[in-house]
Every structure is written in structure tokens, then in C-alpha cells.
PDB file of C-alpha atoms in Angstrom:
ATOM      1  CA  ASN A  93    -102.376  49.747 -66.595  1.00  0.00           C
ATOM      2  CA  ASN A  94    -100.788  48.150 -63.887  1.00  0.00           C
ATOM      3  CA  PHE A  95     -97.410  49.464 -64.389  1.00  0.00           C
ATOM      4  CA  VAL A  96     -98.070  52.642 -64.881  1.00  0.00           C
ATOM      5  CA  ILE A  97     -99.522  53.293 -61.539  1.00  0.00           C
ATOM      6  CA  GLU A  98     -96.972  51.017 -59.601  1.00  0.00           C
ATOM      7  CA  ARG A  99     -94.107  52.428 -61.312  1.00  0.00           C
ATOM      8  CA  ALA A 100     -94.976  55.997 -62.693  1.00  0.00           C
ATOM      9  CA  ALA A 101     -98.042  56.971 -60.440  1.00  0.00           C
ATOM     10  CA  PHE A 102     -99.977  57.703 -63.092  1.00  0.00           C
ATOM     11  CA  THR A 103    -103.662  59.105 -62.314  1.00  0.00           C
ATOM     12  CA  GLY A 104    -106.520  59.646 -64.577  1.00  0.00           C
ATOM     13  CA  VAL A 105    -105.078  62.901 -65.855  1.00  0.00           C
ATOM     14  CA  GLU A 106    -101.613  61.179 -67.023  1.00  0.00           C
ATOM     15  CA  ILE A 107    -103.699  58.084 -68.459  1.00  0.00           C
ATOM     16  CA  GLY A 108    -105.753  60.689 -70.400  1.00  0.00           C
ATOM     17  CA  TRP A 109    -102.514  62.132 -71.808  1.00  0.00           C
ATOM     18  CA  LEU A 110    -100.859  58.858 -72.447  1.00  0.00           C
ATOM     19  CA  HIS A 111    -104.088  58.110 -75.068  1.00  0.00           C
ATOM     20  CA  THR A 112    -104.283  61.440 -76.737  1.00  0.00           C
ATOM     21  CA  VAL A 113    -101.105  61.290 -77.976  1.00  0.00           C
ATOM     22  CA  ARG A 114    -101.536  57.272 -78.486  1.00  0.00           C
ATOM     23  CA  GLU A 115    -103.789  58.308 -80.920  1.00  0.00           C
ATOM     24  CA  ILE A 116    -101.726  60.497 -83.059  1.00  0.00           C
ATOM     25  CA  PRO A 117    -100.398  57.788 -85.167  1.00  0.00           C
ATOM     26  CA  GLY A 118    -104.104  56.369 -85.605  1.00  0.00           C
ATOM     27  CA  PHE A 119    -105.391  59.847 -86.258  1.00  0.00           C
ATOM     28  CA  LEU A 120    -102.259  60.110 -89.073  1.00  0.00           C
ATOM     29  CA  SER A 121    -102.851  56.729 -90.425  1.00  0.00           C
ATOM     30  CA  PHE A 122    -103.987  58.416 -93.680  1.00  0.00           C
ATOM     31  CA  ALA A 123    -100.537  59.329 -94.280  1.00  0.00           C
ATOM     32  CA  VAL A 124     -99.858  55.550 -95.525  1.00  0.00           C
ATOM     33  CA  VAL A 125    -100.757  56.061 -98.889  1.00  0.00           C
ATOM     34  CA  PHE A 126     -98.207  58.542 -99.078  1.00  0.00           C
ATOM     35  CA  ILE A 127     -95.248  55.800 -97.750  1.00  0.00           C
ATOM     36  CA  LEU A 128     -97.079  53.219-100.129  1.00  0.00           C
ATOM     37  CA  LEU A 129     -95.652  55.274-102.820  1.00  0.00           C
ATOM     38  CA  VAL A 130     -92.166  53.923-102.075  1.00  0.00           C
ATOM     39  CA  MET A 131     -92.819  50.659-100.235  1.00  0.00           C
ATOM     40  CA  ARG A 132     -94.768  47.574-100.711  1.00  0.00           C
ATOM     41  CA  GLU A 133     -97.400  46.989 -98.685  1.00  0.00           C
ATOM     42  CA  GLN A 134     -96.592  44.101 -96.946  1.00  0.00           C
ATOM     43  CA  PHE A 135     -93.247  45.113 -96.234  1.00  0.00           C
ATOM     44  CA  LEU A 136     -94.669  47.768 -94.487  1.00  0.00           C
ATOM     45  CA  GLY A 137     -96.785  45.677 -92.572  1.00  0.00           C
ATOM     46  CA  LEU A 138     -94.081  43.731 -91.374  1.00  0.00           C
ATOM     47  CA  LEU A 139     -92.109  46.892 -90.592  1.00  0.00           C
ATOM     48  CA  SER A 140     -95.043  48.203 -88.550  1.00  0.00           C
ATOM     49  CA  LEU A 141     -94.845  44.731 -86.294  1.00  0.00           C
ATOM     50  CA  VAL A 142     -91.229  45.405 -85.976  1.00  0.00           C
ATOM     51  CA  THR A 143     -91.458  49.132 -84.787  1.00  0.00           C
ATOM     52  CA  LEU A 144     -94.343  47.878 -82.354  1.00  0.00           C
ATOM     53  CA  GLY A 145     -92.495  44.895 -80.567  1.00  0.00           C
ATOM     54  CA  VAL A 146     -89.163  46.758 -80.351  1.00  0.00           C
ATOM     55  CA  ALA A 147     -90.805  49.875 -78.908  1.00  0.00           C
ATOM     56  CA  SER A 148     -92.765  47.492 -76.581  1.00  0.00           C
ATOM     57  CA  ALA A 149     -90.543  45.897 -75.579  1.00  0.00           C
ATOM     58  CA  VAL A 150     -88.301  48.792 -73.748  1.00  0.00           C
ATOM     59  CA  THR A 151     -91.597  50.253 -72.357  1.00  0.00           C
ATOM     60  CA  ALA A 152     -90.135  49.341 -68.473  1.00  0.00           C
ATOM     61  CA  TRP A 153     -86.513  50.892 -69.401  1.00  0.00           C
ATOM     62  CA  PHE A 154     -88.573  54.278 -69.363  1.00  0.00           C
ATOM     63  CA  PRO A 155     -91.078  54.444 -65.893  1.00  0.00           C
ATOM     64  CA  THR A 156     -91.258  58.270 -66.450  1.00  0.00           C
ATOM     65  CA  PHE A 157     -93.962  60.158 -68.115  1.00  0.00           C
ATOM     66  CA  GLY A 158     -92.299  61.802 -70.672  1.00  0.00           C
ATOM     67  CA  GLY A 159     -90.678  58.151 -71.331  1.00  0.00           C
ATOM     68  CA  ILE A 160     -93.990  56.328 -71.234  1.00  0.00           C
ATOM     69  CA  LEU A 161     -95.303  58.756 -73.583  1.00  0.00           C
ATOM     70  CA  MET A 162     -92.610  58.547 -76.044  1.00  0.00           C
ATOM     71  CA  VAL A 163     -92.602  54.788 -76.322  1.00  0.00           C
ATOM     72  CA  THR A 164     -96.575  54.899 -76.396  1.00  0.00           C
ATOM     73  CA  PHE A 165     -95.798  57.027 -79.377  1.00  0.00           C
ATOM     74  CA  ILE A 166     -93.717  54.788 -81.385  1.00  0.00           C
ATOM     75  CA  ALA A 167     -95.412  51.483 -80.310  1.00  0.00           C
ATOM     76  CA  SER A 168     -98.799  53.278 -81.638  1.00  0.00           C
ATOM     77  CA  VAL A 169     -97.184  54.002 -84.871  1.00  0.00           C
ATOM     78  CA  GLY A 170     -96.469  50.520 -85.755  1.00  0.00           C
ATOM     79  CA  PHE A 171     -99.718  49.299 -84.588  1.00  0.00           C
ATOM     80  CA  HIS A 172    -101.523  51.989 -86.434  1.00  0.00           C
ATOM     81  CA  TYR A 173     -99.381  51.382 -89.936  1.00  0.00           C
ATOM     82  CA  PHE A 174    -100.358  47.787 -89.176  1.00  0.00           C
ATOM     83  CA  GLU A 175    -103.993  47.721 -89.097  1.00  0.00           C
ATOM     84  CA  THR A 176    -104.196  49.821 -92.135  1.00  0.00           C
ATOM     85  CA  VAL A 177    -102.335  47.814 -94.554  1.00  0.00           C
ATOM     86  CA  ASN A 178    -103.505  44.463 -92.680  1.00  0.00           C
ATOM     87  CA  GLN A 179    -107.045  45.430 -93.447  1.00  0.00           C
ATOM     88  CA  SER A 180    -106.211  46.250 -96.958  1.00  0.00           C
ATOM     89  CA  LEU A 181    -104.178  43.556 -97.794  1.00  0.00           C
ATOM     90  CA  GLN A 182    -107.204  41.252 -96.332  1.00  0.00           C
ATOM     91  CA  LEU A 183    -109.815  42.702 -98.366  1.00  0.00           C
ATOM     92  CA  GLN A 184    -107.060  42.088-101.424  1.00  0.00           C
ATOM     93  CA  TRP A 185    -106.061  38.542-100.915  1.00  0.00           C
ATOM     94  CA  ILE A 186    -109.858  36.948 -99.929  1.00  0.00           C
ATOM     95  CA  SER A 187    -112.750  37.067-102.111  1.00  0.00           C
ATOM     96  CA  LYS A 188    -115.709  39.280-101.446  1.00  0.00           C
ATOM     97  CA  GLU A 189    -118.314  36.671-101.345  1.00  0.00           C
ATOM     98  CA  ARG A 190    -115.867  34.856 -98.430  1.00  0.00           C
ATOM     99  CA  ALA A 191    -114.923  37.956 -97.018  1.00  0.00           C
ATOM    100  CA  PRO A 192    -117.322  38.009 -93.379  1.00  0.00           C
ATOM    101  CA  GLN A 193    -116.828  34.937 -92.868  1.00  0.00           C
ATOM    102  CA  VAL A 194    -113.258  34.564 -93.149  1.00  0.00           C
ATOM    103  CA  LEU A 195    -112.854  37.884 -91.464  1.00  0.00           C
ATOM    104  CA  GLY A 196    -114.529  36.061 -88.884  1.00  0.00           C
ATOM    105  CA  TRP A 197    -112.062  33.573 -87.755  1.00  0.00           C
ATOM    106  CA  LEU A 198    -109.144  36.072 -88.100  1.00  0.00           C
ATOM    107  CA  VAL A 199    -110.356  37.962 -85.261  1.00  0.00           C
ATOM    108  CA  ALA A 200    -111.441  34.700 -83.653  1.00  0.00           C
ATOM    109  CA  VAL A 201    -107.680  33.789 -84.803  1.00  0.00           C
ATOM    110  CA  GLY A 202    -106.576  36.691 -82.942  1.00  0.00           C
ATOM    111  CA  ALA A 203    -108.561  36.564 -80.464  1.00  0.00           C
ATOM    112  CA  GLY A 204    -107.161  32.722 -79.096  1.00  0.00           C
ATOM    113  CA  ALA A 205    -103.484  33.581 -79.631  1.00  0.00           C
ATOM    114  CA  SER A 206    -104.485  36.892 -77.156  1.00  0.00           C
ATOM    115  CA  LEU A 207    -105.763  33.903 -74.985  1.00  0.00           C
ATOM    116  CA  VAL A 208    -102.948  31.999 -74.837  1.00  0.00           C
ATOM    117  CA  SER A 209    -100.440  35.435 -74.281  1.00  0.00           C
ATOM    118  CA  TYR A 210    -103.228  36.017 -71.457  1.00  0.00           C
ATOM    119  CA  GLY A 211    -103.476  32.816 -69.885  1.00  0.00           C
ATOM    120  CA  ALA A 212     -99.877  32.768 -70.088  1.00  0.00           C
ATOM    121  CA  LEU A 213     -99.486  35.752 -67.668  1.00  0.00           C
ATOM    122  CA  VAL A 214    -101.674  34.399 -65.564  1.00  0.00           C
ATOM    123  CA  ALA A 215    -100.466  31.412 -64.708  1.00  0.00           C
ATOM    124  CA  THR A 216     -96.893  32.594 -64.548  1.00  0.00           C
ATOM    125  CA  TRP A 217     -96.785  36.412 -62.903  1.00  0.00           C
ATOM    126  CA  GLN A 218     -96.844  35.325 -59.069  1.00  0.00           C
ATOM    127  CA  LEU A 219     -95.776  31.674 -59.766  1.00  0.00           C
ATOM    128  CA  PHE A 220     -92.045  32.841 -61.270  1.00  0.00           C
ATOM    129  CA  ASP A 221     -92.790  36.870 -59.839  1.00  0.00           C
ATOM    130  CA  LEU A 222     -92.114  38.595 -63.216  1.00  0.00           C
ATOM    131  CA  SER A 223     -90.761  41.780 -63.632  1.00  0.00           C
ATOM    132  CA  TYR A 224     -92.704  44.183 -65.780  1.00  0.00           C
ATOM    133  CA  ASN A 225     -89.638  44.575 -67.705  1.00  0.00           C
ATOM    134  CA  THR A 226     -89.369  40.406 -68.692  1.00  0.00           C
ATOM    135  CA  VAL A 227     -92.872  40.463 -69.598  1.00  0.00           C
ATOM    136  CA  TYR A 228     -92.558  43.562 -72.131  1.00  0.00           C
ATOM    137  CA  MET A 229     -89.397  42.251 -73.577  1.00  0.00           C
ATOM    138  CA  ILE A 230     -90.496  38.808 -74.062  1.00  0.00           C
ATOM    139  CA  SER A 231     -93.911  39.607 -75.604  1.00  0.00           C
ATOM    140  CA  GLY A 232     -92.382  43.004 -77.755  1.00  0.00           C
ATOM    141  CA  GLY A 233     -89.726  40.531 -78.858  1.00  0.00           C
ATOM    142  CA  ALA A 234     -91.153  37.533 -79.894  1.00  0.00           C
ATOM    143  CA  CYS A 235     -93.602  40.263 -82.257  1.00  0.00           C
ATOM    144  CA  ALA A 236     -90.377  41.482 -83.661  1.00  0.00           C
ATOM    145  CA  LEU A 237     -88.595  38.190 -84.190  1.00  0.00           C
ATOM    146  CA  ILE A 238     -91.779  37.255 -85.729  1.00  0.00           C
ATOM    147  CA  ALA A 239     -92.160  39.653 -88.095  1.00  0.00           C
ATOM    148  CA  VAL A 240     -88.484  39.484 -89.168  1.00  0.00           C
ATOM    149  CA  TYR A 241     -89.156  35.032 -89.783  1.00  0.00           C
ATOM    150  CA  CYS A 242     -92.017  36.073 -92.183  1.00  0.00           C
ATOM    151  CA  HIS A 243     -90.220  38.621 -94.050  1.00  0.00           C
ATOM    152  CA  PHE A 244     -87.866  35.776 -94.868  1.00  0.00           C
ATOM    153  CA  ALA A 245     -89.893  32.668 -94.543  1.00  0.00           C
ATOM    154  CA  PHE A 246     -92.947  34.246 -96.771  1.00  0.00           C
ATOM    155  CA  PRO A 247     -92.732  35.388-100.517  1.00  0.00           C
ATOM    156  CA  THR A 248     -93.997  37.933-101.646  1.00  0.00           C
ATOM    157  CA  PHE A 249     -97.213  38.133-102.444  1.00  0.00           C
ATOM    158  CA  LYS A 250     -98.899  39.936-105.601  1.00  0.00           C
ATOM    159  CA  ALA A 251    -101.070  42.634-104.446  1.00  0.00           C
ATOM    160  CA  THR A 252    -104.310  44.258-106.191  1.00  0.00           C
ATOM    161  CA  PRO A 253    -102.836  48.085-107.180  1.00  0.00           C
ATOM    162  CA  GLN A 254    -103.782  50.874-104.971  1.00  0.00           C
ATOM    163  CA  SER A 255    -105.431  53.938-105.704  1.00  0.00           C
ATOM    164  CA  LYS A 256    -102.130  56.366-103.907  1.00  0.00           C
ATOM    165  CA  LYS A 257    -104.353  59.531-103.376  1.00  0.00           C
ATOM    166  CA  MET A 258    -107.182  60.597-100.126  1.00  0.00           C
ATOM    167  CA  VAL A 259    -110.408  59.531-101.112  1.00  0.00           C
ATOM    168  CA  LEU A 260    -113.383  61.735 -99.301  1.00  0.00           C
ATOM    169  CA  LYS A 261    -116.403  61.549-100.914  1.00  0.00           C
ATOM    170  CA  ARG A 262    -119.770  62.826 -98.632  1.00  0.00           C
ATOM    171  CA  ARG A 263    -121.923  59.566 -99.528  1.00  0.00           C
ATOM    172  CA  TYR A 264    -119.644  57.954 -96.748  1.00  0.00           C
ATOM    173  CA  TRP A 265    -120.393  60.393 -94.087  1.00  0.00           C
ATOM    174  CA  LEU A 266    -121.990  57.848 -92.438  1.00  0.00           C
ATOM    175  CA  TYR A 267    -119.221  55.694 -91.908  1.00  0.00           C
ATOM    176  CA  TYR A 268    -116.835  58.519 -91.042  1.00  0.00           C
ATOM    177  CA  ALA A 269    -119.275  59.375 -87.833  1.00  0.00           C
ATOM    178  CA  LEU A 270    -119.384  55.704 -87.113  1.00  0.00           C
ATOM    179  CA  GLN A 271    -115.041  55.647 -86.801  1.00  0.00           C
ATOM    180  CA  PHE A 272    -115.615  58.760 -85.208  1.00  0.00           C
ATOM    181  CA  MET A 273    -117.976  57.495 -82.289  1.00  0.00           C
ATOM    182  CA  ALA A 274    -116.417  53.782 -82.131  1.00  0.00           C
ATOM    183  CA  GLY A 275    -113.535  56.109 -81.300  1.00  0.00           C
ATOM    184  CA  ALA A 276    -114.320  58.004 -78.947  1.00  0.00           C
ATOM    185  CA  ARG A 277    -116.588  54.676 -77.602  1.00  0.00           C
ATOM    186  CA  ARG A 278    -112.876  53.171 -76.876  1.00  0.00           C
ATOM    187  CA  GLN A 279    -111.244  56.204 -75.373  1.00  0.00           C
ATOM    188  CA  ILE A 280    -114.063  56.522 -72.854  1.00  0.00           C
ATOM    189  CA  PHE A 281    -114.696  52.657 -71.754  1.00  0.00           C
ATOM    190  CA  ILE A 282    -111.820  50.381 -73.019  1.00  0.00           C
ATOM    191  CA  VAL A 283    -109.310  53.010 -71.570  1.00  0.00           C
ATOM    192  CA  PHE A 284    -110.547  54.705 -68.633  1.00  0.00           C
ATOM    193  CA  ALA A 285    -112.160  51.307 -67.567  1.00  0.00           C
ATOM    194  CA  ALA A 286    -109.481  49.516 -67.249  1.00  0.00           C
ATOM    195  CA  PHE A 287    -107.438  51.953 -65.551  1.00  0.00           C
ATOM    196  CA  MET A 288    -110.478  52.434 -62.881  1.00  0.00           C
ATOM    197  CA  MET A 289    -110.043  48.265 -62.385  1.00  0.00           C
ATOM    198  CA  VAL A 290    -106.255  49.059 -61.275  1.00  0.00           C
ATOM    199  CA  GLU A 291    -106.428  52.559 -59.574  1.00  0.00           C
ATOM    200  CA  HIS A 292    -110.249  52.378 -57.708  1.00  0.00           C
ATOM    201  CA  PHE A 293    -110.269  48.473 -57.112  1.00  0.00           C
ATOM    202  CA  HIS A 294    -107.038  47.803 -56.791  1.00  0.00           C
ATOM    203  CA  PHE A 295    -106.637  44.520 -59.016  1.00  0.00           C
ATOM    204  CA  GLU A 296    -103.509  43.308 -59.356  1.00  0.00           C
ATOM    205  CA  VAL A 297    -101.655  41.776 -62.957  1.00  0.00           C
ATOM    206  CA  GLN A 298    -103.696  38.522 -62.961  1.00  0.00           C
ATOM    207  CA  GLN A 299    -106.971  40.069 -62.350  1.00  0.00           C
ATOM    208  CA  VAL A 300    -106.871  42.231 -64.983  1.00  0.00           C
ATOM    209  CA  THR A 301    -105.735  39.904 -67.438  1.00  0.00           C
ATOM    210  CA  ALA A 302    -108.222  37.292 -66.632  1.00  0.00           C
ATOM    211  CA  LEU A 303    -111.071  39.802 -67.156  1.00  0.00           C
ATOM    212  CA  PHE A 304    -108.996  40.174 -71.082  1.00  0.00           C
ATOM    213  CA  MET A 305    -109.413  36.679 -71.195  1.00  0.00           C
ATOM    214  CA  ILE A 306    -112.693  36.337 -70.699  1.00  0.00           C
ATOM    215  CA  ASN A 307    -113.236  38.860 -73.426  1.00  0.00           C
ATOM    216  CA  PHE A 308    -110.628  36.865 -76.035  1.00  0.00           C
ATOM    217  CA  LEU A 309    -112.780  33.687 -75.399  1.00  0.00           C
ATOM    218  CA  ALA A 310    -116.094  35.522 -75.792  1.00  0.00           C
ATOM    219  CA  ASN A 311    -114.344  37.181 -79.781  1.00  0.00           C
ATOM    220  CA  MET A 312    -113.265  33.481 -80.278  1.00  0.00           C
ATOM    221  CA  ILE A 313    -116.538  32.402 -79.973  1.00  0.00           C
ATOM    222  CA  PHE A 314    -118.522  34.947 -81.314  1.00  0.00           C
ATOM    223  CA  ALA A 315    -116.885  36.494 -83.864  1.00  0.00           C
ATOM    224  CA  PRO A 316    -117.323  33.112 -86.811  1.00  0.00           C
ATOM    225  CA  LEU A 317    -120.544  33.579 -85.735  1.00  0.00           C
ATOM    226  CA  MET A 318    -120.996  37.399 -86.488  1.00  0.00           C
ATOM    227  CA  GLY A 319    -119.312  37.423 -89.631  1.00  0.00           C
ATOM    228  CA  ARG A 320    -121.515  34.337 -90.267  1.00  0.00           C
ATOM    229  CA  ALA A 321    -124.495  36.268 -89.963  1.00  0.00           C
ATOM    230  CA  LEU A 322    -123.014  39.260 -91.217  1.00  0.00           C
ATOM    231  CA  GLY A 323    -123.320  37.786 -94.659  1.00  0.00           C
ATOM    232  CA  ILE A 324    -127.242  36.882 -93.850  1.00  0.00           C
ATOM    233  CA  TYR A 325    -128.635  39.730 -92.167  1.00  0.00           C
ATOM    234  CA  GLY A 326    -126.376  42.616 -93.739  1.00  0.00           C
ATOM    235  CA  GLU A 327    -124.007  45.362 -92.096  1.00  0.00           C
ATOM    236  CA  ARG A 328    -126.681  47.293 -91.219  1.00  0.00           C
ATOM    237  CA  ASN A 329    -128.568  45.036 -88.874  1.00  0.00           C
ATOM    238  CA  ILE A 330    -125.228  43.574 -87.128  1.00  0.00           C
ATOM    239  CA  LEU A 331    -124.486  47.159 -86.604  1.00  0.00           C
ATOM    240  CA  VAL A 332    -127.402  48.094 -84.968  1.00  0.00           C
ATOM    241  CA  PHE A 333    -127.168  45.086 -82.896  1.00  0.00           C
ATOM    242  CA  GLU A 334    -123.954  46.129 -81.545  1.00  0.00           C
ATOM    243  CA  TYR A 335    -124.700  49.584 -80.701  1.00  0.00           C
ATOM    244  CA  PHE A 336    -127.469  48.858 -78.809  1.00  0.00           C
ATOM    245  CA  GLY A 337    -125.623  46.360 -76.845  1.00  0.00           C
ATOM    246  CA  LEU A 338    -122.863  48.333 -76.297  1.00  0.00           C
ATOM    247  CA  MET A 339    -125.686  50.887 -75.380  1.00  0.00           C
ATOM    248  CA  ILE A 340    -127.017  48.444 -72.305  1.00  0.00           C
ATOM    249  CA  VAL A 341    -122.952  48.022 -71.297  1.00  0.00           C
ATOM    250  CA  PHE A 342    -122.778  51.744 -71.025  1.00  0.00           C
ATOM    251  CA  LEU A 343    -125.834  52.289 -68.853  1.00  0.00           C
ATOM    252  CA  ALA A 344    -124.760  49.756 -66.023  1.00  0.00           C
TER     253      ALA A 344
END
């Protein structure tokens, strides 16, 4: 948000277009079933991380509306395809009984990694007078290098044979509706709230980062607890609790 406002003079209109383009690969992520006809899920996940990392690394090289749209689209392809196979592999490799708790742990670990990254950014942005290019190159490069390392360091684990066709069923309508609303929620709240902090309240990089740090710290604490609660109270009750809480946040 700071980068696109300071370097490319984005307004709410441009950030809206940016995130519209960013969601196209997400909408098309169902096509992963066709890619899996010629590629293993594990390799596709790592390849997607390399794509995400490289595109993120060069973001500062394209400080124009068209350039940022281009690198964001490529990064989004990597992100969404990784997330798709990541969730699939998690559910294949974790037993059904332990899945809620282990998935909660994984969310907490991811939040912890984000907390370290954001903490480093808060501590060093002004201290070392970092540039956007430096931050993008280090973070994107680290993502790509870790993915390459994992490809060579870990064996190809056996995966459960997957159905290679689209599955759409009327009885899943509620799940589809929840996914649709979750996407709308993210666009309206997450995207424009953070942008508003920079454009309207003039938050600097380290201030925006500190806000995200608070969020990830909360995830680290509560994700494992929610995973455990999921196993006790069931999906429906936890979703009701989540969406009721979001209603309060949006109204505020």
C-alpha cells in the first residue's frame, strides 16, 4: 500500500483494479485439476512458490499502474495455486481425527513466521533506511530460494490419488456461498482498510507493519485454540461465532 501510493500515485480506483486483477488467478484456480494431469501436487506447490517469490522480488522494478498489475497477476498465480495444493496436501497427509488441531498449529506457525518478518521490517526500515526494492528482493528471493531448497532437500511424498475432474454439487451450495462471501469480505475490508490507513491517515511502512504484527500475534495465540474448539463444538457453531464477530468489526 505504501509502495503503490508513494511510487505509482495510486488512489482507491487503482487499488480496486489491482485487486480485481489479483483475484483472477484465484477465480481460475479450479484449473489446477487439469495441471495435475501432468504434474505432481507437491512439485506444483513448490513451483508456485518460486513463481510467487520471483514476481514479488521484482515488484519495485515496475512502479507504474500497468507494471504493478503485471507482477501482481504473476505473483497471484503462484500464491493461489500454492494455496490450492497446499490445502489438498495437508488434508491428505494429516489424519481426519487430528486435522482440526494440526491445521490450527500450521496457522499458528505461519503467523509466527509472518510475525518475525514484519518485526524485522519494523526494526530495520528506518534504522537502515531501507528501500522498497531491497525489501521486495530479500523477501521474494527468500521465498523462491526456500522453495528450491525444499525441492532438493525433501523426497516426493506419496499423495492420495485425486479426482481429475471438476466436482460441483447442489448440496454444497452453502459452502460455495460462504466462499463467495469470504472473498467479498476480504476485498471490502482487508484491501481497502489497509489502503485507507496509508492514503487517509498517512501511516508509514513501519506503522502499517505494526498493525499486521498485532493481527499475526493474535493468530498465533488463538488459531490452535480455535482448532481445538472446532473439534469440540463443530464447524457450524465456530462459523457462526466468526461471522458474528466480523459483523461487529464491520459496524465499528
